[in-house]
Coordinates of C-alpha atoms and ligand atoms in Angstrom, one line a residue:
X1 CA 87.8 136.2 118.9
X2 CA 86.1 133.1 118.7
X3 CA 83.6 132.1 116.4
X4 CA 80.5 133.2 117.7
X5 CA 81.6 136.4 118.8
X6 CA 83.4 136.8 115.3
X7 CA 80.5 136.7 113.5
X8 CA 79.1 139.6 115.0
X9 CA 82.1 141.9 115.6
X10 CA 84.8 140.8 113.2
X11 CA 84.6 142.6 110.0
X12 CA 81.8 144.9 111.1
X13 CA 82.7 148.4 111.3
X14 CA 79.6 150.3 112.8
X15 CA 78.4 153.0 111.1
X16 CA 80.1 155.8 113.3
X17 CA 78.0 159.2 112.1
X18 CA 74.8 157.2 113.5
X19 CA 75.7 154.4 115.7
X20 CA 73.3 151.8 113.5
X21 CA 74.6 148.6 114.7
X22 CA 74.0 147.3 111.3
X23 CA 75.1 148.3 108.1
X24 CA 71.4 150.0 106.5
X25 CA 70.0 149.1 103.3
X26 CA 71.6 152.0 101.0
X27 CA 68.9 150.8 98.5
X28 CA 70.0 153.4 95.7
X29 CA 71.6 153.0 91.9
X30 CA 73.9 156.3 92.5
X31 CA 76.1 158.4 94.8
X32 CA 76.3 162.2 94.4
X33 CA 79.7 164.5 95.1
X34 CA 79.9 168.0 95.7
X35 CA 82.3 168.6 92.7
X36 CA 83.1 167.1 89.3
X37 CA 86.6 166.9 90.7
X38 CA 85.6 164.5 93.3
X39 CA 83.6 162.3 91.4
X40 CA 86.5 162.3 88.9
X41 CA 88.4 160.8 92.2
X42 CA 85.9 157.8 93.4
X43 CA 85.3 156.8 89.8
X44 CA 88.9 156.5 88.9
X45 CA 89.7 154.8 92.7
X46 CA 91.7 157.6 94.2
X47 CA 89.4 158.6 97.0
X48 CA 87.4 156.1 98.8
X49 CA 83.8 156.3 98.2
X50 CA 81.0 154.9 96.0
X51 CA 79.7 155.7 92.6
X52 CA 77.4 153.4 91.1
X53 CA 75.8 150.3 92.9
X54 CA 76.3 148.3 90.2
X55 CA 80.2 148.8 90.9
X56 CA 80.2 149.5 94.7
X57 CA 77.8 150.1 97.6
X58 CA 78.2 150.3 101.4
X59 CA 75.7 147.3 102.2
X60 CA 77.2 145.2 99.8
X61 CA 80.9 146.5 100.8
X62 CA 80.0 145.7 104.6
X63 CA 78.5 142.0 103.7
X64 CA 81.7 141.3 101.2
X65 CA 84.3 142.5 104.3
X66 CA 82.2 140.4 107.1
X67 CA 82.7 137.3 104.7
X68 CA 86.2 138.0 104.1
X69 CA 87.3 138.2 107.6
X70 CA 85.2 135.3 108.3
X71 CA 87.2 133.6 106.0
X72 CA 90.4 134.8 106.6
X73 CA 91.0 136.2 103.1
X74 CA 92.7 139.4 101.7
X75 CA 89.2 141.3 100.3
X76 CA 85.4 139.4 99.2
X77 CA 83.6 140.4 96.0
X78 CA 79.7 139.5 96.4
X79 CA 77.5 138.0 93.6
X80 CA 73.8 138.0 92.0
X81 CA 73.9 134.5 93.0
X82 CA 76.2 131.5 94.0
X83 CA 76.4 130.4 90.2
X84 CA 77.6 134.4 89.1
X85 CA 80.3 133.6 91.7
X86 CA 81.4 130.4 90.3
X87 CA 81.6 131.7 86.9
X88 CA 83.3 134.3 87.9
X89 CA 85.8 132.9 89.8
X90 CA 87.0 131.1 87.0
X91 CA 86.5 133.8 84.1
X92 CA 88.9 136.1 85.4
X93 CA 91.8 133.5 85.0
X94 CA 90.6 131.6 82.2
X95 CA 90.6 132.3 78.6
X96 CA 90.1 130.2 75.2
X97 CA 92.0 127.3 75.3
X98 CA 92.6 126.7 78.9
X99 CA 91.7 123.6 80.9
X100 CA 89.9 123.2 84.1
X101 CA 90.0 120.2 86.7
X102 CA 86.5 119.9 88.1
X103 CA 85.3 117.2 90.7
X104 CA 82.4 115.2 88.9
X105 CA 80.1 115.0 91.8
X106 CA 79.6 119.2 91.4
X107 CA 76.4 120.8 91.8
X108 CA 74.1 120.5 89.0
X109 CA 74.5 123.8 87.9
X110 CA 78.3 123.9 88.0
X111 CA 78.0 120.9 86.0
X112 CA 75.9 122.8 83.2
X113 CA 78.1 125.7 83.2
X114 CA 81.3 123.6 82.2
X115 CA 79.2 122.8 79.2
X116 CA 78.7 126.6 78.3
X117 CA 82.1 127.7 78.8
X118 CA 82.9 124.7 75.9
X119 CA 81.9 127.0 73.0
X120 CA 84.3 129.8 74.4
X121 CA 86.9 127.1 74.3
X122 CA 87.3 126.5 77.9
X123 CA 87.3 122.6 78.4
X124 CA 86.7 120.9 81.9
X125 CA 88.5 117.9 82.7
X126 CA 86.2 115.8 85.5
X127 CA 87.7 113.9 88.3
X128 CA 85.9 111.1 89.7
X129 CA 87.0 112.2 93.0
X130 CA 89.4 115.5 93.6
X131 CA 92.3 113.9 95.4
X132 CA 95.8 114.7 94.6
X133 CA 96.0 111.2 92.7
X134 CA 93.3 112.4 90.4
X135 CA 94.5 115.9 89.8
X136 CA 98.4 114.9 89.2
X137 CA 96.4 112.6 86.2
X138 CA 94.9 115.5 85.0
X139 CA 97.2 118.4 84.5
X140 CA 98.5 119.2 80.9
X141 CA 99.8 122.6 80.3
X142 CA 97.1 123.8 79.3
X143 CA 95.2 123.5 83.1
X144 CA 94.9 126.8 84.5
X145 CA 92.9 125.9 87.7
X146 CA 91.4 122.9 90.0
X147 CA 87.9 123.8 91.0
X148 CA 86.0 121.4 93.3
X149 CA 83.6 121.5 96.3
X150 CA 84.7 120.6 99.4
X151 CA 81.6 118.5 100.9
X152 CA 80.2 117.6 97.1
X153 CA 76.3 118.4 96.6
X154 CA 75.0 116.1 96.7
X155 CA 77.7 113.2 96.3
X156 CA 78.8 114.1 99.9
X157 CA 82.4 113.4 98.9
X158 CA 84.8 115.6 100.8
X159 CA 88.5 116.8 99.4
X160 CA 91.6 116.0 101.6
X161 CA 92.0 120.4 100.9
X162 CA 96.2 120.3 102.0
X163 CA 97.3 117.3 99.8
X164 CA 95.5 118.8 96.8
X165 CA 96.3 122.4 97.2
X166 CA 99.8 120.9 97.7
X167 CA 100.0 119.2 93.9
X168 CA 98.7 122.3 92.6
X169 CA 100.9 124.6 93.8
X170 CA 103.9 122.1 92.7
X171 CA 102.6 122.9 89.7
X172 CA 101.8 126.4 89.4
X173 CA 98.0 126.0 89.7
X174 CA 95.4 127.5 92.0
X175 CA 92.9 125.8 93.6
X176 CA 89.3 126.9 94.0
X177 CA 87.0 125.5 96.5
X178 CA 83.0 125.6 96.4
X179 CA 82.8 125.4 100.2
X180 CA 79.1 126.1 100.2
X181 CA 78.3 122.7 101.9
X182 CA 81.4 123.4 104.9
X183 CA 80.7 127.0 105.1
X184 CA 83.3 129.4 107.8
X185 CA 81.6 126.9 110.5
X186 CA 83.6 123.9 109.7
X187 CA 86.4 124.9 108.3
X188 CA 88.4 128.0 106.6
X189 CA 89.7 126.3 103.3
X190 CA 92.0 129.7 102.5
X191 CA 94.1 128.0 106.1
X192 CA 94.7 124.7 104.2
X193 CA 96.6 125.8 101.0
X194 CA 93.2 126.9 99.0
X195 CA 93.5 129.8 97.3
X196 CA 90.4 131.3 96.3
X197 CA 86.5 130.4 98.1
X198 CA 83.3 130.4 96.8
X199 CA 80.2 130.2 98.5
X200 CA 77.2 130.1 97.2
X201 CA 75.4 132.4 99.9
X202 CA 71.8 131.9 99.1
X203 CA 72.6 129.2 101.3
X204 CA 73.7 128.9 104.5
X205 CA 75.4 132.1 105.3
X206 CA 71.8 133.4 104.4
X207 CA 70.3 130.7 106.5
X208 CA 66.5 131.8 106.0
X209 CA 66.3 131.3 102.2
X210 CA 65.2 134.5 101.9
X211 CA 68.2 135.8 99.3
X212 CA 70.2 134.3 95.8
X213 CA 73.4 135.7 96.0
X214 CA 77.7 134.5 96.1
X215 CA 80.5 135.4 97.6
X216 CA 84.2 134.8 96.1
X217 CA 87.1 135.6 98.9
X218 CA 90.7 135.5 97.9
X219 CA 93.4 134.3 99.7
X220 CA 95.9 136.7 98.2
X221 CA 98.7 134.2 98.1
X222 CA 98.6 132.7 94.4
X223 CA 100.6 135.3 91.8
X224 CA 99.3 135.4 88.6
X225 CA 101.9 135.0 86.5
X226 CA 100.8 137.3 83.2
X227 CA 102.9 134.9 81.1
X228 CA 100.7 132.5 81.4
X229 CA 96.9 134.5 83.2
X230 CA 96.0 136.7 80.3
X231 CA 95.5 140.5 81.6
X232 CA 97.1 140.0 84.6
X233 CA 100.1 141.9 83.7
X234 CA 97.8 145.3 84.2
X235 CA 97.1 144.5 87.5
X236 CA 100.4 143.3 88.7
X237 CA 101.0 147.0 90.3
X238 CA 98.4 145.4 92.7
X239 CA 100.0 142.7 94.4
X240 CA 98.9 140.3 96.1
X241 CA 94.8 142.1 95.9
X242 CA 95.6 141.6 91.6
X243 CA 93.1 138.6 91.6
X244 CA 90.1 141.2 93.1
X245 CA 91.4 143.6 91.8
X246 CA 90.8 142.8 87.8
X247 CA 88.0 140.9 89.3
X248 CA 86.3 144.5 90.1
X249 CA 87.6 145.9 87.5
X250 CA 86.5 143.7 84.9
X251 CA 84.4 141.2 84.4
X252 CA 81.9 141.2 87.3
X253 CA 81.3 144.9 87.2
X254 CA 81.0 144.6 83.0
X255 CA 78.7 141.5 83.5
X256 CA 76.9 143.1 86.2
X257 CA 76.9 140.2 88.5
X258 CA 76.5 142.6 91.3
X259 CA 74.3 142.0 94.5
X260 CA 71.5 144.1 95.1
X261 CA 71.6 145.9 98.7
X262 CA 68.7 144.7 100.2
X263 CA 69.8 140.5 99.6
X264 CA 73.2 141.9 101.4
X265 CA 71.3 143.3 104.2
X266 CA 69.4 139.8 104.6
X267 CA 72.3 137.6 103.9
X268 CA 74.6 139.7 106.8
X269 CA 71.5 139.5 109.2
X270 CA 72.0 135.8 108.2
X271 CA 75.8 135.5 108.8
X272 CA 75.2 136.5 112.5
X273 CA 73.2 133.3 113.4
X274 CA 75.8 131.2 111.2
X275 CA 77.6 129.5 114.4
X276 CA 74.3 129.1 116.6
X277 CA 72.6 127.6 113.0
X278 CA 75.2 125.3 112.3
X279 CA 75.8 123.8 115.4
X280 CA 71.7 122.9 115.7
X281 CA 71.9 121.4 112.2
X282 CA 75.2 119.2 112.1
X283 CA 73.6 117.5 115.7
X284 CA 70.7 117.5 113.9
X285 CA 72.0 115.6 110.6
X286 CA 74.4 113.0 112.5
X287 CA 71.1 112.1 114.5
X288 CA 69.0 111.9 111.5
X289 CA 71.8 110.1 109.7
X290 CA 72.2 107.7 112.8
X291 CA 68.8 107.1 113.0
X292 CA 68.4 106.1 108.8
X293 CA 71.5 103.8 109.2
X294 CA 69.8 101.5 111.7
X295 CA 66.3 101.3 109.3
X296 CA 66.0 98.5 107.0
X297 CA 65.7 99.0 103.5
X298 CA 66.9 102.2 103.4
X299 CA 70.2 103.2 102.4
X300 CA 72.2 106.5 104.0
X301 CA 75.1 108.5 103.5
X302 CA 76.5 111.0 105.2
X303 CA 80.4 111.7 105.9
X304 CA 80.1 112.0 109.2
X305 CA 78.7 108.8 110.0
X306 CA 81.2 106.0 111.2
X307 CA 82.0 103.5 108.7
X308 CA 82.1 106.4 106.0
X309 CA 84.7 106.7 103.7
X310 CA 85.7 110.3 105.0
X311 CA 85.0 109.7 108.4
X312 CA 88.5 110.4 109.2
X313 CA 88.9 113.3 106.6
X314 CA 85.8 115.0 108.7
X315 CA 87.3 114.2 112.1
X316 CA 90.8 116.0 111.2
X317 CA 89.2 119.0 108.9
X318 CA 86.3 119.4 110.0
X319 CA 86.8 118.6 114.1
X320 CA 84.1 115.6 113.5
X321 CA 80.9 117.6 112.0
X322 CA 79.8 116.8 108.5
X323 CA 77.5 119.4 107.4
X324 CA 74.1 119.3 107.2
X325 CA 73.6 117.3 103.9
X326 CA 72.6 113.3 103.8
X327 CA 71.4 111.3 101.2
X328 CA 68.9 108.6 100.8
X329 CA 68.4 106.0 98.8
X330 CA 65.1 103.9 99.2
X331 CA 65.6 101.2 96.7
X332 CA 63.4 102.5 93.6
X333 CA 62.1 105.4 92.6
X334 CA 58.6 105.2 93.3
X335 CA 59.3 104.5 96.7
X336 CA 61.3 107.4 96.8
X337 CA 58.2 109.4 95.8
X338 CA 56.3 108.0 98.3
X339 CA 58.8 108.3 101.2
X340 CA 59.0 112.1 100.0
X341 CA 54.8 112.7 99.3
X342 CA 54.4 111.0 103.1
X343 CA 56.8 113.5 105.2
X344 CA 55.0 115.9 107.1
X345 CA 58.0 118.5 108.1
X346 CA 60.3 118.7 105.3
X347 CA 59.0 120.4 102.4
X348 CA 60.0 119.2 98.8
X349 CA 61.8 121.8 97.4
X350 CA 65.2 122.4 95.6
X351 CA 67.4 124.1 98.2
X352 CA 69.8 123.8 101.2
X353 CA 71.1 125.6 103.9
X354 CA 67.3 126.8 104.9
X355 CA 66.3 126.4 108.5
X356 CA 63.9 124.0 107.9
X357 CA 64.7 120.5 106.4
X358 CA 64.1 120.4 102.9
X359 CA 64.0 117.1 101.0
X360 CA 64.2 116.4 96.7
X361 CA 64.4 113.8 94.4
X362 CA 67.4 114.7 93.1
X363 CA 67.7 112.9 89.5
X364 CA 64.1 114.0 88.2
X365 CA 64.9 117.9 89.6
X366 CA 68.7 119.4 89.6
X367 CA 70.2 116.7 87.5
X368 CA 66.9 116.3 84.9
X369 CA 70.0 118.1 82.4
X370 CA 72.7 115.6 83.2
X371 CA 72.8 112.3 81.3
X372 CA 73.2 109.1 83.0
X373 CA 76.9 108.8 83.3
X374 CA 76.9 112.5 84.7
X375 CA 74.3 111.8 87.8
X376 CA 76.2 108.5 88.6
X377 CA 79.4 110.5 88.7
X378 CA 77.7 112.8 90.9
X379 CA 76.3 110.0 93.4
X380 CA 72.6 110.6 92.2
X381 CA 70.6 107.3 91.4
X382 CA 67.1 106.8 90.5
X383 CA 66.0 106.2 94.3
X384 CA 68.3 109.1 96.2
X385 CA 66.9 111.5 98.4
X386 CA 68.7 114.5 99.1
X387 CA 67.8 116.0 102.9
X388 CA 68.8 119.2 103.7
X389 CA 68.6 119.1 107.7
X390 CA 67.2 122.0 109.2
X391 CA 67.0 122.9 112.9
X392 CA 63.4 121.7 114.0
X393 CA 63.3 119.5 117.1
X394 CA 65.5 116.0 116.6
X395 CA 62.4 113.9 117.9
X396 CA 60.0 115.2 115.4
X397 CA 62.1 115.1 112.5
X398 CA 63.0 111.2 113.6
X399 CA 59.3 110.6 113.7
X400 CA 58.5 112.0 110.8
X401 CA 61.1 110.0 108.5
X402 CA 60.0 106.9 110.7
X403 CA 56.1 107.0 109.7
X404 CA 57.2 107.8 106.2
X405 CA 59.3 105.4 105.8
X406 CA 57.3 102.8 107.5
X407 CA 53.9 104.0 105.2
X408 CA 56.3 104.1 102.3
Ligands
PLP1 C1 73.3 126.2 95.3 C2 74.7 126.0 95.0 C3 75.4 126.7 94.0 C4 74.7 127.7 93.1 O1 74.2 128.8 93.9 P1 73.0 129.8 93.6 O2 73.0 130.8 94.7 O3 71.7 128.9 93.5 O4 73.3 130.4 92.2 C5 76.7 126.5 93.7 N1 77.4 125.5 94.4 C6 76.8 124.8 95.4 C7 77.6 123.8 96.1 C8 75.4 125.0 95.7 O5 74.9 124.2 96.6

């Protein structure tokens, strides 16, 4: 199957009894049995079925296998949102005392959450840059996992995914790739030595921004090694599905970082359209980014643009398309504002993936928690823009950053 065609079919097994071609909204806490005995059997995973949504349910179950054979991993658990994903991720390895390797140029939030997990004694080393240079610097023995994005938000800086996965394994270490910014479209990290995904689904793979939610997908090739993963060893009956498995188990189903049915519904409605969105949106972007490179005064970035540090990293991962992210920088901050207040389209507001372009000031908003040295690490100035392209017509979104740029 090819992509398109994928996104409908792969993944998706209809719903035979009635022939729904998508998986309803099974918008209920609980699931009733006939006997005690059977109960007794789903609860304690020796019959298929559901219990509890909280813990399992078939909208959520047909979203989180979509996304996993879209990705090419072993099984998907779903999440409340993208940042219940990331935490989780990396709580089901890590315990008190471990280290982390972490890309500085992370999402806001990911930054902030590195600077919860501090009091639980879980400390994040930052790279500049995640390259295999950076990460060899970094590992003690105490590093129990490399966690990065793979097109940084809103740095833009992309991660050379074989090289890296490559020093990690050497040294016993998963890696763990945000790939919300690539999504399935351009690329399927699990195929380049990652070996676990996150996505923050609210995002793209929703494509309406309609739904918070995230998605983790395991690869199924790292072993956990209980000697050195705390509570792995109860889960080693499982294999290579051990990760997901204690995953289920545990944490996310204690925490209840579950997804409600209805945001699955929406976000698998979503996934459909991924290919046809994506497509629209990366023409879109390189345009966009085209046209803001040959403006005076204004400053653009955006990894798919010739003369861009990654160009060649996009053209051999990513088959030349860099997303849908650029940035801006307009010289100060006030005319930032201005640009911003004078476009007509995008509306100011702090998300991507949406269909239609969205545009912040990204130092006053997402990063207002970071200090200085954070938000230069993470390619944020006083004067960036952040544009989240969305699939309007090329013309109009050219002549609408024209005039505001011009009247800015
Ligand atoms: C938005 C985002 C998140 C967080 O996702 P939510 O769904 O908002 O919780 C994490 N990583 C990246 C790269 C994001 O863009």
């Amino acid at each position: 199957m090819k992509f398109n065609t994928s996104l409908l079919h792969n993944g998706f097994e209809s719903e035979r009894s009635t022939g729904s071609t998508l998986t309803p909204i099974y918008q209920v806490s609980a699931f009733s049995y006939e006997s005690a005995e059977k109960l007794e059997q789903v609860f304690n995973n020796r019959a298929p079925g559901f219990a509890y949504s909280r813990i399992g349910n078939p909208t959520v179950d047909s979203f989180e296998k979509r996304m996993a054979a879209m990705e090419g991993g072993i099984g998907a658990v779903a999440c409340s949102s993208g940042m219940a994903a990331v935490t989780m991720a990396l709580l089901n390895i890590l315990s008190s005392g471990d280290e982390v390797i972490a890309g500085s140029g992370l999402f806001g939030g990911t930054i902030d959450l590195f600077g919860d997990l501090k009091k639980f004694g879980i400390k994040a080393r930052f790279a500049e840059s995640v390259t295999a240079e950076s990460v060899e610097a970094l590992i003690t023995e105490r590093t129990k996992a490399v966690f990065t994005e793979l097109i940084g938000n809103p740095k833009l800086d992309v991660v050379d995914l074989r090289r890296v996965a490559d020093v990690c394994h050497s040294h016993g270490i998963p890696l763990i790739i945000d790939s919300t910014t690539a999504t399935p479209y351009l690329i399927n990290p699990l195929k380049y030595g990652t070996d676990i995904v996150v996505h923050s689904t609210s995002k793209y793979i929703n494509g309406g921004g309609n739904s918070i939610s995230g998605v983790i997908i395991d690869s199924g090739s790292f072993r956990f090694d209980p000697e050195r993963y705390e509570g792995f060893e109860e889960y080693k009956r499982f294999g290579k599905y051990a990760y997901i498995a204690k995953l289920r188990n545990g944490l996310w189903r204690n925490v209840g970082a579950c997804l409600s049915p209805m945001n699955a519904y929406m976000n698998s409605v979503g996934l459909e359209t991924l290919g046809l969105r994506m497509e629209r949106i990366c023409d879109n972007a390189l345009r966009l980014a085209e046209f803001l490179d040959s403006v005076d005064g204004v400053e653009v970035n955006y990894p798919a643009l010739p003369g861009n540090p990654y160009y060649e990293l996009v053209q051999e991962q990513f088959g030349g398309r860099g997303g849908a992210i650029l940035t801006l920088r307009a010289g100060s901050k006030e005319r930032a504002y201005r640009l911003v207040n004078n476009l007509k389209y995008a509306l100011i507001a702090t998300n991507i993936g949406d269909i239609r372009t969205l545009v912040i000031h990204a130092a006053s908003t997402i990063y207002t928690h970071s200090s200085e040295q954070q938000r230069i690490s993470a390619g944020v100035y006083d004067d960036t823009i952040r544009i989240s392209v969305g699939i309007e017509d090329i013309d109009d979104l050219i002549d609408d950053f024209r005039q505001a740029i011009e009247n800015s």
